[in-house]
Short mmCIF file of C-alpha atoms and ligand atoms in Angstrom, two decimals:
data_model
loop_
_atom_site.label_atom_id
_atom_site.label_comp_id
_atom_site.label_asym_id
_atom_site.label_seq_id
_atom_site.Cartn_x
_atom_site.Cartn_y
_atom_site.Cartn_z
CA MET M 11 0.00 0.00 0.00
CA SER M 12 1.26 3.50 -0.85
CA LEU M 13 1.68 5.98 1.97
CA LEU M 14 -0.18 8.56 -0.11
CA GLU M 15 -2.53 7.92 -2.97
CA VAL M 16 -4.09 10.76 -4.91
CA LYS M 17 -6.91 9.48 -7.09
CA ASN M 18 -8.26 11.50 -9.96
CA ILE M 19 -8.61 14.84 -8.17
CA TYR M 20 -10.28 17.89 -9.66
CA THR M 21 -9.67 21.14 -7.77
CA PHE M 22 -11.16 24.53 -8.65
CA TYR M 23 -10.68 28.17 -7.62
CA GLY M 24 -14.21 29.41 -8.26
CA GLN M 25 -14.68 28.84 -11.99
CA ILE M 26 -10.99 28.22 -12.62
CA GLN M 27 -10.19 24.57 -12.96
CA ALA M 28 -6.67 24.14 -11.60
CA LEU M 29 -6.52 20.33 -11.48
CA LYS M 30 -8.15 18.19 -14.13
CA GLY M 31 -7.90 14.65 -12.83
CA ILE M 32 -4.55 14.13 -11.11
CA SER M 33 -3.55 10.68 -9.84
CA LEU M 34 -0.26 9.98 -8.16
CA GLU M 35 1.23 7.96 -5.39
CA VAL M 36 4.04 8.29 -2.93
CA ASN M 37 5.52 5.26 -1.22
CA GLU M 38 7.03 5.28 2.21
CA GLY M 39 10.70 6.33 2.12
CA GLU M 40 10.56 7.97 -1.28
CA ILE M 41 11.39 11.42 -2.54
CA VAL M 42 8.89 12.10 -5.30
CA THR M 43 9.08 15.29 -7.32
CA LEU M 44 6.39 17.14 -9.17
CA ILE M 45 7.69 19.37 -11.94
CA GLY M 46 5.95 21.68 -14.37
CA SER M 47 5.74 25.27 -15.58
CA ASN M 48 4.23 28.19 -13.68
CA GLY M 49 0.53 27.72 -13.20
CA ALA M 50 0.58 24.00 -14.04
CA GLY M 51 -1.09 23.17 -10.72
CA LYS M 52 1.83 21.98 -8.60
CA SER M 53 1.00 24.11 -5.56
CA THR M 54 -2.68 23.28 -5.88
CA THR M 55 -1.83 19.58 -5.80
CA LEU M 56 0.06 20.01 -2.53
CA ARG M 57 -2.68 22.24 -1.13
CA THR M 58 -5.30 19.64 -1.97
CA ILE M 59 -3.30 16.96 -0.15
CA SER M 60 -2.79 19.10 2.97
CA GLY M 61 -6.44 20.11 3.07
CA MET M 62 -6.00 23.81 2.28
CA ASN M 63 -8.06 23.31 -0.87
CA LYS M 64 -10.77 20.72 -1.22
CA PRO M 65 -11.09 18.69 -4.41
CA ARG M 66 -14.45 18.85 -6.16
CA ARG M 67 -13.98 15.28 -7.32
CA GLY M 68 -11.54 12.49 -6.54
CA GLU M 69 -9.91 11.17 -3.41
CA VAL M 70 -6.78 11.56 -1.35
CA LEU M 71 -5.86 8.48 0.66
CA TYR M 72 -3.24 8.50 3.39
CA GLN M 73 -2.26 5.10 4.75
CA GLY M 74 -5.29 3.85 2.87
CA LYS M 75 -7.76 6.20 4.55
CA PRO M 76 -9.58 9.07 2.83
CA ILE M 77 -8.42 12.48 4.09
CA HIS M 78 -9.76 14.85 1.41
CA LYS M 79 -12.74 15.89 3.49
CA MET M 80 -10.80 16.44 6.70
CA PRO M 81 -9.88 19.88 8.00
CA ALA M 82 -6.21 20.80 7.54
CA ASN M 83 -5.34 20.55 11.24
CA GLN M 84 -6.56 16.97 11.36
CA ILE M 85 -4.41 16.13 8.35
CA VAL M 86 -1.37 17.63 10.09
CA ALA M 87 -2.13 15.50 13.14
CA LEU M 88 -2.03 12.36 10.95
CA GLY M 89 1.58 13.11 10.01
CA ILE M 90 1.50 15.31 6.90
CA SER M 91 3.23 18.70 7.10
CA HIS M 92 3.30 21.33 4.36
CA VAL M 93 6.18 23.74 3.76
CA PRO M 94 4.29 26.34 1.73
CA GLU M 95 5.48 28.30 -1.26
CA GLY M 96 6.93 31.65 -0.18
CA ARG M 97 7.74 30.27 3.30
CA ARG M 98 4.93 32.12 5.08
CA ILE M 99 6.83 32.55 8.32
CA PHE M 100 5.53 35.05 10.88
CA PRO M 101 7.78 38.11 10.48
CA ARG M 102 6.99 39.72 13.85
CA LEU M 103 7.51 36.55 15.86
CA THR M 104 10.93 35.28 16.87
CA VAL M 105 12.55 32.23 15.35
CA GLU M 106 11.63 30.21 18.46
CA GLU M 107 8.04 31.42 18.42
CA ASN M 108 7.74 30.51 14.75
CA LEU M 109 8.91 26.98 15.58
CA GLU M 110 6.49 26.77 18.49
CA ILE M 111 3.62 27.60 16.14
CA GLY M 112 4.60 24.52 14.13
CA ALA M 113 4.00 22.50 17.29
CA TYR M 114 0.55 23.93 18.00
CA LEU M 115 -0.98 20.46 18.18
CA LEU M 116 1.43 19.32 20.89
CA ASN M 117 0.82 20.11 24.53
CA ASP M 118 3.92 18.48 25.93
CA SER M 119 6.35 21.35 26.53
CA LYS M 120 9.31 19.02 26.99
CA LEU M 121 8.65 17.45 23.60
CA VAL M 122 8.31 20.92 22.02
CA GLN M 123 11.67 21.86 23.53
CA GLU M 124 13.27 18.66 22.21
CA ARG M 125 11.90 19.23 18.73
CA LYS M 126 13.12 22.84 18.76
CA GLU M 127 16.61 21.66 19.67
CA ARG M 128 16.44 19.12 16.87
CA ALA M 129 15.55 21.91 14.40
CA PHE M 130 18.46 23.96 15.73
CA GLY M 131 20.73 20.94 15.27
CA LEU M 132 19.68 20.70 11.65
CA PHE M 133 19.95 24.46 11.12
CA PRO M 134 22.68 25.93 13.36
CA ARG M 135 22.10 29.35 11.79
CA LEU M 136 18.63 29.37 13.29
CA ALA M 137 20.05 28.50 16.69
CA GLU M 138 22.25 31.58 16.52
CA ARG M 139 19.20 33.67 15.67
CA ARG M 140 16.65 32.07 17.98
CA THR M 141 15.54 35.36 19.57
CA GLN M 142 15.59 37.32 16.31
CA LYS M 143 12.34 38.25 14.57
CA GLY M 144 11.49 36.09 11.55
CA GLY M 145 11.22 39.13 9.32
CA THR M 146 14.88 40.02 9.87
CA LEU M 147 16.14 36.70 8.51
CA SER M 148 17.59 36.24 5.02
CA GLY M 149 15.59 34.33 2.43
CA GLY M 150 17.62 31.18 3.03
CA GLU M 151 17.17 31.41 6.80
CA GLN M 152 13.43 31.94 6.36
CA GLN M 153 13.30 28.78 4.25
CA MET M 154 15.18 26.91 6.99
CA LEU M 155 12.65 28.23 9.49
CA ALA M 156 9.72 27.14 7.32
CA ILE M 157 11.20 23.64 7.10
CA GLY M 158 12.01 23.61 10.81
CA ARG M 159 8.46 24.67 11.62
CA ALA M 160 7.02 21.85 9.49
CA LEU M 161 9.27 19.35 11.28
CA MET M 162 7.95 20.32 14.73
CA GLN M 163 5.08 17.85 14.30
CA ASP M 164 7.60 15.13 13.39
CA PRO M 165 5.63 14.36 10.20
CA LYS M 166 5.94 11.14 8.26
CA LEU M 167 5.24 12.91 4.97
CA LEU M 168 6.61 16.35 4.10
CA LEU M 169 5.07 18.36 1.28
CA MET M 170 7.60 20.92 0.10
CA ASP M 171 6.64 23.74 -2.26
CA GLU M 172 9.55 25.37 -4.11
CA PRO M 173 12.02 25.28 -1.21
CA SER M 174 14.85 26.61 -3.41
CA MET M 175 12.92 29.56 -4.83
CA GLY M 176 14.88 32.82 -4.83
CA LEU M 177 17.90 31.41 -3.01
CA ALA M 178 21.57 31.90 -3.88
CA PRO M 179 23.17 28.78 -5.43
CA VAL M 180 25.09 27.81 -2.29
CA LEU M 181 21.87 27.87 -0.27
CA VAL M 182 20.01 25.95 -2.95
CA ASP M 183 22.62 23.20 -2.56
CA PHE M 184 22.29 23.33 1.22
CA ILE M 185 18.50 23.01 1.11
CA PHE M 186 18.73 20.06 -1.30
CA GLU M 187 21.24 18.39 1.04
CA ILE M 188 18.82 18.90 3.92
CA ILE M 189 16.01 17.31 1.91
CA GLN M 190 18.19 14.27 1.26
CA LYS M 191 19.24 14.09 4.89
CA LEU M 192 15.62 14.22 6.08
CA ASN M 193 14.79 11.45 3.63
CA GLN M 194 17.69 9.33 4.89
CA GLU M 195 16.39 9.86 8.41
CA GLY M 196 13.07 8.36 7.34
CA LYS M 197 10.92 11.21 6.05
CA THR M 198 8.91 10.64 2.90
CA ILE M 199 8.95 13.73 0.69
CA LEU M 200 6.76 15.12 -2.06
CA LEU M 201 8.76 17.94 -3.59
CA VAL M 202 7.52 20.64 -5.94
CA GLU M 203 10.36 22.42 -7.69
CA GLN M 204 11.10 24.84 -10.49
CA ASN M 205 14.68 23.61 -10.33
CA ALA M 206 13.78 20.40 -12.12
CA ARG M 207 17.37 19.42 -12.69
CA LEU M 208 18.24 19.23 -9.00
CA ALA M 209 14.85 17.82 -8.05
CA LEU M 210 15.26 14.94 -10.51
CA GLU M 211 18.78 14.36 -9.21
CA ILE M 212 17.65 13.70 -5.65
CA ALA M 213 14.20 12.19 -6.29
CA HIS M 214 13.42 8.53 -6.74
CA ARG M 215 10.45 9.17 -9.02
CA GLY M 216 8.85 12.13 -10.68
CA TYR M 217 5.67 13.40 -12.30
CA VAL M 218 5.33 16.13 -14.91
CA LEU M 219 2.32 18.37 -14.63
CA GLN M 220 1.01 20.51 -17.48
CA THR M 221 -2.07 22.75 -17.18
CA GLY M 222 -3.73 20.64 -14.53
CA LYS M 223 -2.91 17.22 -15.98
CA LEU M 224 -0.06 14.76 -15.60
CA THR M 225 1.76 14.23 -18.87
CA MET M 226 4.71 12.03 -17.82
CA GLN M 227 5.84 9.98 -14.88
CA GLY M 228 8.55 7.52 -14.01
CA PRO M 229 11.85 6.96 -12.24
CA ALA M 230 13.59 10.33 -11.89
CA LYS M 231 16.64 9.25 -13.91
CA GLU M 232 14.45 8.11 -16.79
CA LEU M 233 12.48 11.35 -16.78
CA ALA M 234 15.67 13.42 -16.75
CA ALA M 235 16.90 11.50 -19.80
CA LYS M 236 13.79 12.21 -21.89
CA PRO M 237 14.39 14.78 -24.64
CA GLU M 238 10.99 16.41 -24.06
CA VAL M 239 11.74 16.86 -20.33
CA GLN M 240 15.21 18.19 -21.12
CA GLU M 241 13.85 20.67 -23.61
CA ALA M 242 10.96 21.96 -21.53
CA TYR M 243 12.34 21.80 -17.99
CA LEU M 244 16.11 21.30 -17.99
CA GLY M 245 17.16 24.15 -20.24
CA GLY M 246 17.59 22.02 -23.35
CA HIS M 247 20.72 20.14 -22.22
P1 LIG F 58 3.48 28.32 -9.58
O1 LIG F 58 4.82 27.72 -9.68
O2 LIG F 58 3.34 29.59 -10.38
O3 LIG F 58 2.95 28.43 -8.19
P2 LIG F 58 1.85 26.00 -9.89
O4 LIG F 58 2.19 24.92 -10.85
O5 LIG F 58 2.14 25.77 -8.47
O6 LIG F 58 2.53 27.33 -10.36
P3 LIG F 58 -0.81 26.63 -9.06
O7 LIG F 58 -0.33 27.73 -8.17
O8 LIG F 58 -1.24 25.38 -8.44
O9 LIG F 58 0.34 26.30 -10.11
O10 LIG F 58 -1.93 27.21 -10.00
C1 LIG F 58 -2.72 26.41 -10.89
C2 LIG F 58 -3.77 27.28 -11.56
O11 LIG F 58 -4.70 27.76 -10.60
C3 LIG F 58 -3.21 28.50 -12.26
O12 LIG F 58 -3.97 28.71 -13.42
C4 LIG F 58 -3.44 29.61 -11.28
O13 LIG F 58 -3.59 30.85 -11.92
C5 LIG F 58 -4.72 29.18 -10.59
N1 LIG F 58 -4.76 29.65 -9.20
C6 LIG F 58 -3.89 29.35 -8.21
N2 LIG F 58 -4.25 29.92 -7.04
C7 LIG F 58 -5.38 30.60 -7.29
C8 LIG F 58 -6.26 31.39 -6.49
N3 LIG F 58 -6.04 31.59 -5.20
N4 LIG F 58 -7.33 31.95 -7.11
C9 LIG F 58 -7.58 31.75 -8.42
N5 LIG F 58 -6.80 31.00 -9.22
C10 LIG F 58 -5.71 30.44 -8.68
#
């Protein structure tokens, strides 16, 4: 059984049909990447899984159970955390307070403390800035904070939306290393990325999304070798 199974979902924004029958699966232990151009529906797919948008048709199964009608906080409690596009950290709250918000479903303060220290272990730069306001952090540090916040629930499945967006190359590499490290430590990851080259390098499998529909799927190495993927998403090389 797949950890996550998305079955033929249709998601709308009012009259706008963003997803036109998407089916995909993510197995435990995998990094799966979703690539596609702007507006293809990548973020909407993640938002439909995490319960921020509701599909008009279709199903989302997690560990075999339907979750597409559940409120987002219940989905988080099951072990799915979303690192949203644009980070969405709280600029006026400190680094520590931002992490604590990620643990809003926990009421064991010792566990919250432990998880915070774990996030600081993963991101020493955040530890140095623990009392600083989120809004004063660099883009890379804000991305670390968004990932750290999502990890506070100790999720089994991490949904990551464009974690490398707008970052300097050295930070892009760092974030991709973190994604691999989290995966090696047992996290299953569904990764949306504009940087298709790097995403296909670290992913086990991938899906290509075009205007609300999946057009290709397969092992990441096979996708990266396809001329049509290279031309459209890897800069033609
Ligand atoms: P991007 O990389 O630009 O975020 P994406 O592949 O993640 O692209 P989505 O953000 O999922 O794509 O958008 C899919 C479609 O839904 C697009 O046509 C977009 O314009 C539309 N859309 C997304 N969010 C909204 C919204 N809040 N209201 C109306 N339409 C939206």
